């Protein structure tokens, strides 16, 4: 495999990057929930930690029956077993990035994993 | 640990999320390179794949002596061993997210890792 891959992501309701970028340590999706809509199911994960970044708009997420309000600049880590469902506000779309990684898979990072030249 | 953590990230030159969010499968940083500046060193990684998302602005990255132009909406996967250095354009800051994950650590994802209720 080439030492890098690059793509440009156009605005769409959902874009999944794993295959397009040849990712091996994460899946990343870029999502837009139109105003007044929600992800149509509740879900949890078997092994994967999810990290959400709110990019634009406002909404909420229900995690194990607790409602958490969301706005641009918010970042969330959600444990695999937690049940989650995302909602856009009635008058505002919610744009967010979702990053899936295997829980406890990171060993070293930044200065302890880097080689600086 | 609680089943989720949430923070709101204010605009700063560099914010690292690992400790603030209690991440276990990734390190994520949010970075702003002021116009005309660059990361002051070249680096590679021992085990970690890096994924970069360009959020705002324009710039470039040199990967193993190849220069790649960057603008908002670009996403990059970079292999651990590749030598990389990021540059903001002379008249435009470069805002980007960097996600570090252990290469080949993801097993299942999305529908094969999810439990839907």
mmCIF file with all atom_site columns, C-alpha atoms in Angstrom, chain B residues 9-99:
data_model
loop_
_atom_site.group_PDB
_atom_site.id
_atom_site.type_symbol
_atom_site.label_atom_id
_atom_site.label_alt_id
_atom_site.label_comp_id
_atom_site.label_asym_id
_atom_site.label_entity_id
_atom_site.label_seq_id
_atom_site.pdbx_PDB_ins_code
_atom_site.Cartn_x
_atom_site.Cartn_y
_atom_site.Cartn_z
_atom_site.occupancy
_atom_site.B_iso_or_equiv
_atom_site.pdbx_formal_charge
_atom_site.auth_seq_id
_atom_site.auth_comp_id
_atom_site.auth_asym_id
_atom_site.auth_atom_id
_atom_site.pdbx_PDB_model_num
ATOM 1  C CA . UNK B 1 9  ? -13.211 22.417 22.681 1.00 0.00 ? 9  UNK B CA 1
ATOM 2  C CA . UNK B 1 10 ? -12.444 26.119 22.418 1.00 0.00 ? 10 UNK B CA 1
ATOM 3  C CA . UNK B 1 11 ? -10.278 27.385 19.551 1.00 0.00 ? 11 UNK B CA 1
ATOM 4  C CA . UNK B 1 12 ? -6.612  27.090 20.572 1.00 0.00 ? 12 UNK B CA 1
ATOM 5  C CA . UNK B 1 13 ? -3.398  26.389 18.682 1.00 0.00 ? 13 UNK B CA 1
ATOM 6  C CA . UNK B 1 14 ? -3.342  22.782 19.900 1.00 0.00 ? 14 UNK B CA 1
ATOM 7  C CA . UNK B 1 15 ? -5.752  20.747 22.031 1.00 0.00 ? 15 UNK B CA 1
ATOM 8  C CA . UNK B 1 16 ? -5.045  17.105 22.925 1.00 0.00 ? 16 UNK B CA 1
ATOM 9  C CA . UNK B 1 17 ? -8.076  15.008 23.839 1.00 0.00 ? 17 UNK B CA 1
ATOM 10 C CA . UNK B 1 18 ? -6.668  11.689 25.148 1.00 0.00 ? 18 UNK B CA 1
ATOM 11 C CA . UNK B 1 19 ? -6.712  12.548 28.833 1.00 0.00 ? 19 UNK B CA 1
ATOM 12 C CA . UNK B 1 20 ? -9.600  14.998 28.740 1.00 0.00 ? 20 UNK B CA 1
ATOM 13 C CA . UNK B 1 21 ? -11.906 12.436 27.113 1.00 0.00 ? 21 UNK B CA 1
ATOM 14 C CA . UNK B 1 22 ? -10.406 9.284  28.648 1.00 0.00 ? 22 UNK B CA 1
ATOM 15 C CA . UNK B 1 23 ? -9.694  7.811  25.228 1.00 0.00 ? 23 UNK B CA 1
ATOM 16 C CA . UNK B 1 24 ? -8.349  4.235  25.123 1.00 0.00 ? 24 UNK B CA 1
ATOM 17 C CA . UNK B 1 25 ? -8.217  3.476  21.379 1.00 0.00 ? 25 UNK B CA 1
ATOM 18 C CA . UNK B 1 26 ? -6.967  6.762  19.915 1.00 0.00 ? 26 UNK B CA 1
ATOM 19 C CA . UNK B 1 27 ? -5.266  10.065 20.554 1.00 0.00 ? 27 UNK B CA 1
ATOM 20 C CA . UNK B 1 28 ? -6.851  13.046 18.840 1.00 0.00 ? 28 UNK B CA 1
ATOM 21 C CA . UNK B 1 29 ? -5.486  16.563 18.578 1.00 0.00 ? 29 UNK B CA 1
ATOM 22 C CA . UNK B 1 30 ? -7.048  19.698 17.111 1.00 0.00 ? 30 UNK B CA 1
ATOM 23 C CA . UNK B 1 31 ? -4.441  22.002 15.650 1.00 0.00 ? 31 UNK B CA 1
ATOM 24 C CA . UNK B 1 32 ? -4.159  25.468 14.142 1.00 0.00 ? 32 UNK B CA 1
ATOM 25 C CA . UNK B 1 33 ? -0.999  26.385 12.234 1.00 0.00 ? 33 UNK B CA 1
ATOM 26 C CA . UNK B 1 34 ? -0.919  30.187 11.908 1.00 0.00 ? 34 UNK B CA 1
ATOM 27 C CA . UNK B 1 35 ? -0.449  31.552 8.391  1.00 0.00 ? 35 UNK B CA 1
ATOM 28 C CA . UNK B 1 36 ? 3.058   31.167 7.043  1.00 0.00 ? 36 UNK B CA 1
ATOM 29 C CA . UNK B 1 37 ? 4.136   28.691 9.724  1.00 0.00 ? 37 UNK B CA 1
ATOM 30 C CA . UNK B 1 38 ? 4.835   24.962 9.821  1.00 0.00 ? 38 UNK B CA 1
ATOM 31 C CA . UNK B 1 39 ? 5.216   22.146 12.312 1.00 0.00 ? 39 UNK B CA 1
ATOM 32 C CA . UNK B 1 40 ? 8.832   22.743 13.366 1.00 0.00 ? 40 UNK B CA 1
ATOM 33 C CA . UNK B 1 41 ? 10.030  19.177 12.766 1.00 0.00 ? 41 UNK B CA 1
ATOM 34 C CA . UNK B 1 42 ? 9.621   16.163 10.478 1.00 0.00 ? 42 UNK B CA 1
ATOM 35 C CA . UNK B 1 43 ? 8.253   13.054 12.204 1.00 0.00 ? 43 UNK B CA 1
ATOM 36 C CA . UNK B 1 44 ? 7.150   9.479  11.639 1.00 0.00 ? 44 UNK B CA 1
ATOM 37 C CA . UNK B 1 45 ? 5.619   6.884  13.975 1.00 0.00 ? 45 UNK B CA 1
ATOM 38 C CA . UNK B 1 46 ? 6.606   3.487  15.335 1.00 0.00 ? 46 UNK B CA 1
ATOM 39 C CA . UNK B 1 47 ? 3.165   1.796  15.442 1.00 0.00 ? 47 UNK B CA 1
ATOM 40 C CA . UNK B 1 48 ? 0.508   4.430  14.824 1.00 0.00 ? 48 UNK B CA 1
ATOM 41 C CA . UNK B 1 49 ? -1.419  5.197  11.647 1.00 0.00 ? 49 UNK B CA 1
ATOM 42 C CA . UNK B 1 50 ? -2.351  8.888  11.515 1.00 0.00 ? 50 UNK B CA 1
ATOM 43 C CA . UNK B 1 51 ? -5.509  10.273 9.951  1.00 0.00 ? 51 UNK B CA 1
ATOM 44 C CA . UNK B 1 52 ? -5.711  13.995 9.227  1.00 0.00 ? 52 UNK B CA 1
ATOM 45 C CA . UNK B 1 53 ? -8.859  16.016 8.469  1.00 0.00 ? 53 UNK B CA 1
ATOM 46 C CA . UNK B 1 54 ? -8.433  19.555 7.135  1.00 0.00 ? 54 UNK B CA 1
ATOM 47 C CA . UNK B 1 55 ? -11.152 21.662 8.761  1.00 0.00 ? 55 UNK B CA 1
ATOM 48 C CA . UNK B 1 56 ? -10.361 25.205 7.583  1.00 0.00 ? 56 UNK B CA 1
ATOM 49 C CA . UNK B 1 57 ? -7.756  27.028 5.550  1.00 0.00 ? 57 UNK B CA 1
ATOM 50 C CA . UNK B 1 58 ? -5.111  25.879 3.115  1.00 0.00 ? 58 UNK B CA 1
ATOM 51 C CA . UNK B 1 59 ? -1.624  24.484 3.278  1.00 0.00 ? 59 UNK B CA 1
ATOM 52 C CA . UNK B 1 60 ? 0.442   21.488 2.352  1.00 0.00 ? 60 UNK B CA 1
ATOM 53 C CA . UNK B 1 61 ? 2.124   18.417 3.737  1.00 0.00 ? 61 UNK B CA 1
ATOM 54 C CA . UNK B 1 62 ? 5.398   16.899 2.652  1.00 0.00 ? 62 UNK B CA 1
ATOM 55 C CA . UNK B 1 63 ? 5.296   13.095 2.918  1.00 0.00 ? 63 UNK B CA 1
ATOM 56 C CA . UNK B 1 64 ? 8.585   11.311 2.115  1.00 0.00 ? 64 UNK B CA 1
ATOM 57 C CA . UNK B 1 65 ? 9.675   14.283 -0.056 1.00 0.00 ? 65 UNK B CA 1
ATOM 58 C CA . UNK B 1 66 ? 6.363   14.500 -1.964 1.00 0.00 ? 66 UNK B CA 1
ATOM 59 C CA . UNK B 1 67 ? 4.432   17.781 -1.520 1.00 0.00 ? 67 UNK B CA 1
ATOM 60 C CA . UNK B 1 68 ? 0.636   17.445 -1.304 1.00 0.00 ? 68 UNK B CA 1
ATOM 61 C CA . UNK B 1 69 ? -1.624  20.524 -1.343 1.00 0.00 ? 69 UNK B CA 1
ATOM 62 C CA . UNK B 1 70 ? -4.350  20.647 1.316  1.00 0.00 ? 70 UNK B CA 1
ATOM 63 C CA . UNK B 1 71 ? -7.682  22.436 1.676  1.00 0.00 ? 71 UNK B CA 1
ATOM 64 C CA . UNK B 1 72 ? -10.820 22.125 3.811  1.00 0.00 ? 72 UNK B CA 1
ATOM 65 C CA . UNK B 1 73 ? -12.572 18.784 3.288  1.00 0.00 ? 73 UNK B CA 1
ATOM 66 C CA . UNK B 1 74 ? -9.363  16.855 2.631  1.00 0.00 ? 74 UNK B CA 1
ATOM 67 C CA . UNK B 1 75 ? -8.754  13.658 4.605  1.00 0.00 ? 75 UNK B CA 1
ATOM 68 C CA . UNK B 1 76 ? -5.417  11.793 4.689  1.00 0.00 ? 76 UNK B CA 1
ATOM 69 C CA . UNK B 1 77 ? -4.253  8.430  6.006  1.00 0.00 ? 77 UNK B CA 1
ATOM 70 C CA . UNK B 1 78 ? -0.502  8.288  6.604  1.00 0.00 ? 78 UNK B CA 1
ATOM 71 C CA . UNK B 1 79 ? 1.372   5.023  7.272  1.00 0.00 ? 79 UNK B CA 1
ATOM 72 C CA . UNK B 1 80 ? 3.475   4.912  10.457 1.00 0.00 ? 80 UNK B CA 1
ATOM 73 C CA . UNK B 1 81 ? 6.889   4.932  8.749  1.00 0.00 ? 81 UNK B CA 1
ATOM 74 C CA . UNK B 1 82 ? 6.197   7.840  6.380  1.00 0.00 ? 82 UNK B CA 1
ATOM 75 C CA . UNK B 1 83 ? 8.052   11.064 7.237  1.00 0.00 ? 83 UNK B CA 1
ATOM 76 C CA . UNK B 1 84 ? 5.643   14.008 7.368  1.00 0.00 ? 84 UNK B CA 1
ATOM 77 C CA . UNK B 1 85 ? 5.636   17.781 7.955  1.00 0.00 ? 85 UNK B CA 1
ATOM 78 C CA . UNK B 1 86 ? 2.645   20.149 7.708  1.00 0.00 ? 86 UNK B CA 1
ATOM 79 C CA . UNK B 1 87 ? 2.721   23.764 6.446  1.00 0.00 ? 87 UNK B CA 1
ATOM 80 C CA . UNK B 1 88 ? 0.106   26.534 6.487  1.00 0.00 ? 88 UNK B CA 1
ATOM 81 C CA . UNK B 1 89 ? -0.159  28.723 3.389  1.00 0.00 ? 89 UNK B CA 1
ATOM 82 C CA . UNK B 1 90 ? 1.624   32.070 3.643  1.00 0.00 ? 90 UNK B CA 1
ATOM 83 C CA . UNK B 1 91 ? -1.657  34.029 3.957  1.00 0.00 ? 91 UNK B CA 1
ATOM 84 C CA . UNK B 1 92 ? -4.018  31.438 5.511  1.00 0.00 ? 92 UNK B CA 1
ATOM 85 C CA . UNK B 1 93 ? -4.005  29.488 8.792  1.00 0.00 ? 93 UNK B CA 1
ATOM 86 C CA . UNK B 1 94 ? -4.446  25.701 8.532  1.00 0.00 ? 94 UNK B CA 1
ATOM 87 C CA . UNK B 1 95 ? -6.865  24.071 10.987 1.00 0.00 ? 95 UNK B CA 1
ATOM 88 C CA . UNK B 1 96 ? -6.796  20.289 11.163 1.00 0.00 ? 96 UNK B CA 1
ATOM 89 C CA . UNK B 1 97 ? -7.684  17.295 13.289 1.00 0.00 ? 97 UNK B CA 1
ATOM 90 C CA . UNK B 1 98 ? -5.063  14.560 13.764 1.00 0.00 ? 98 UNK B CA 1
ATOM 91 C CA . UNK B 1 99 ? -6.207  11.081 14.845 1.00 0.00 ? 99 UNK B CA 1
#
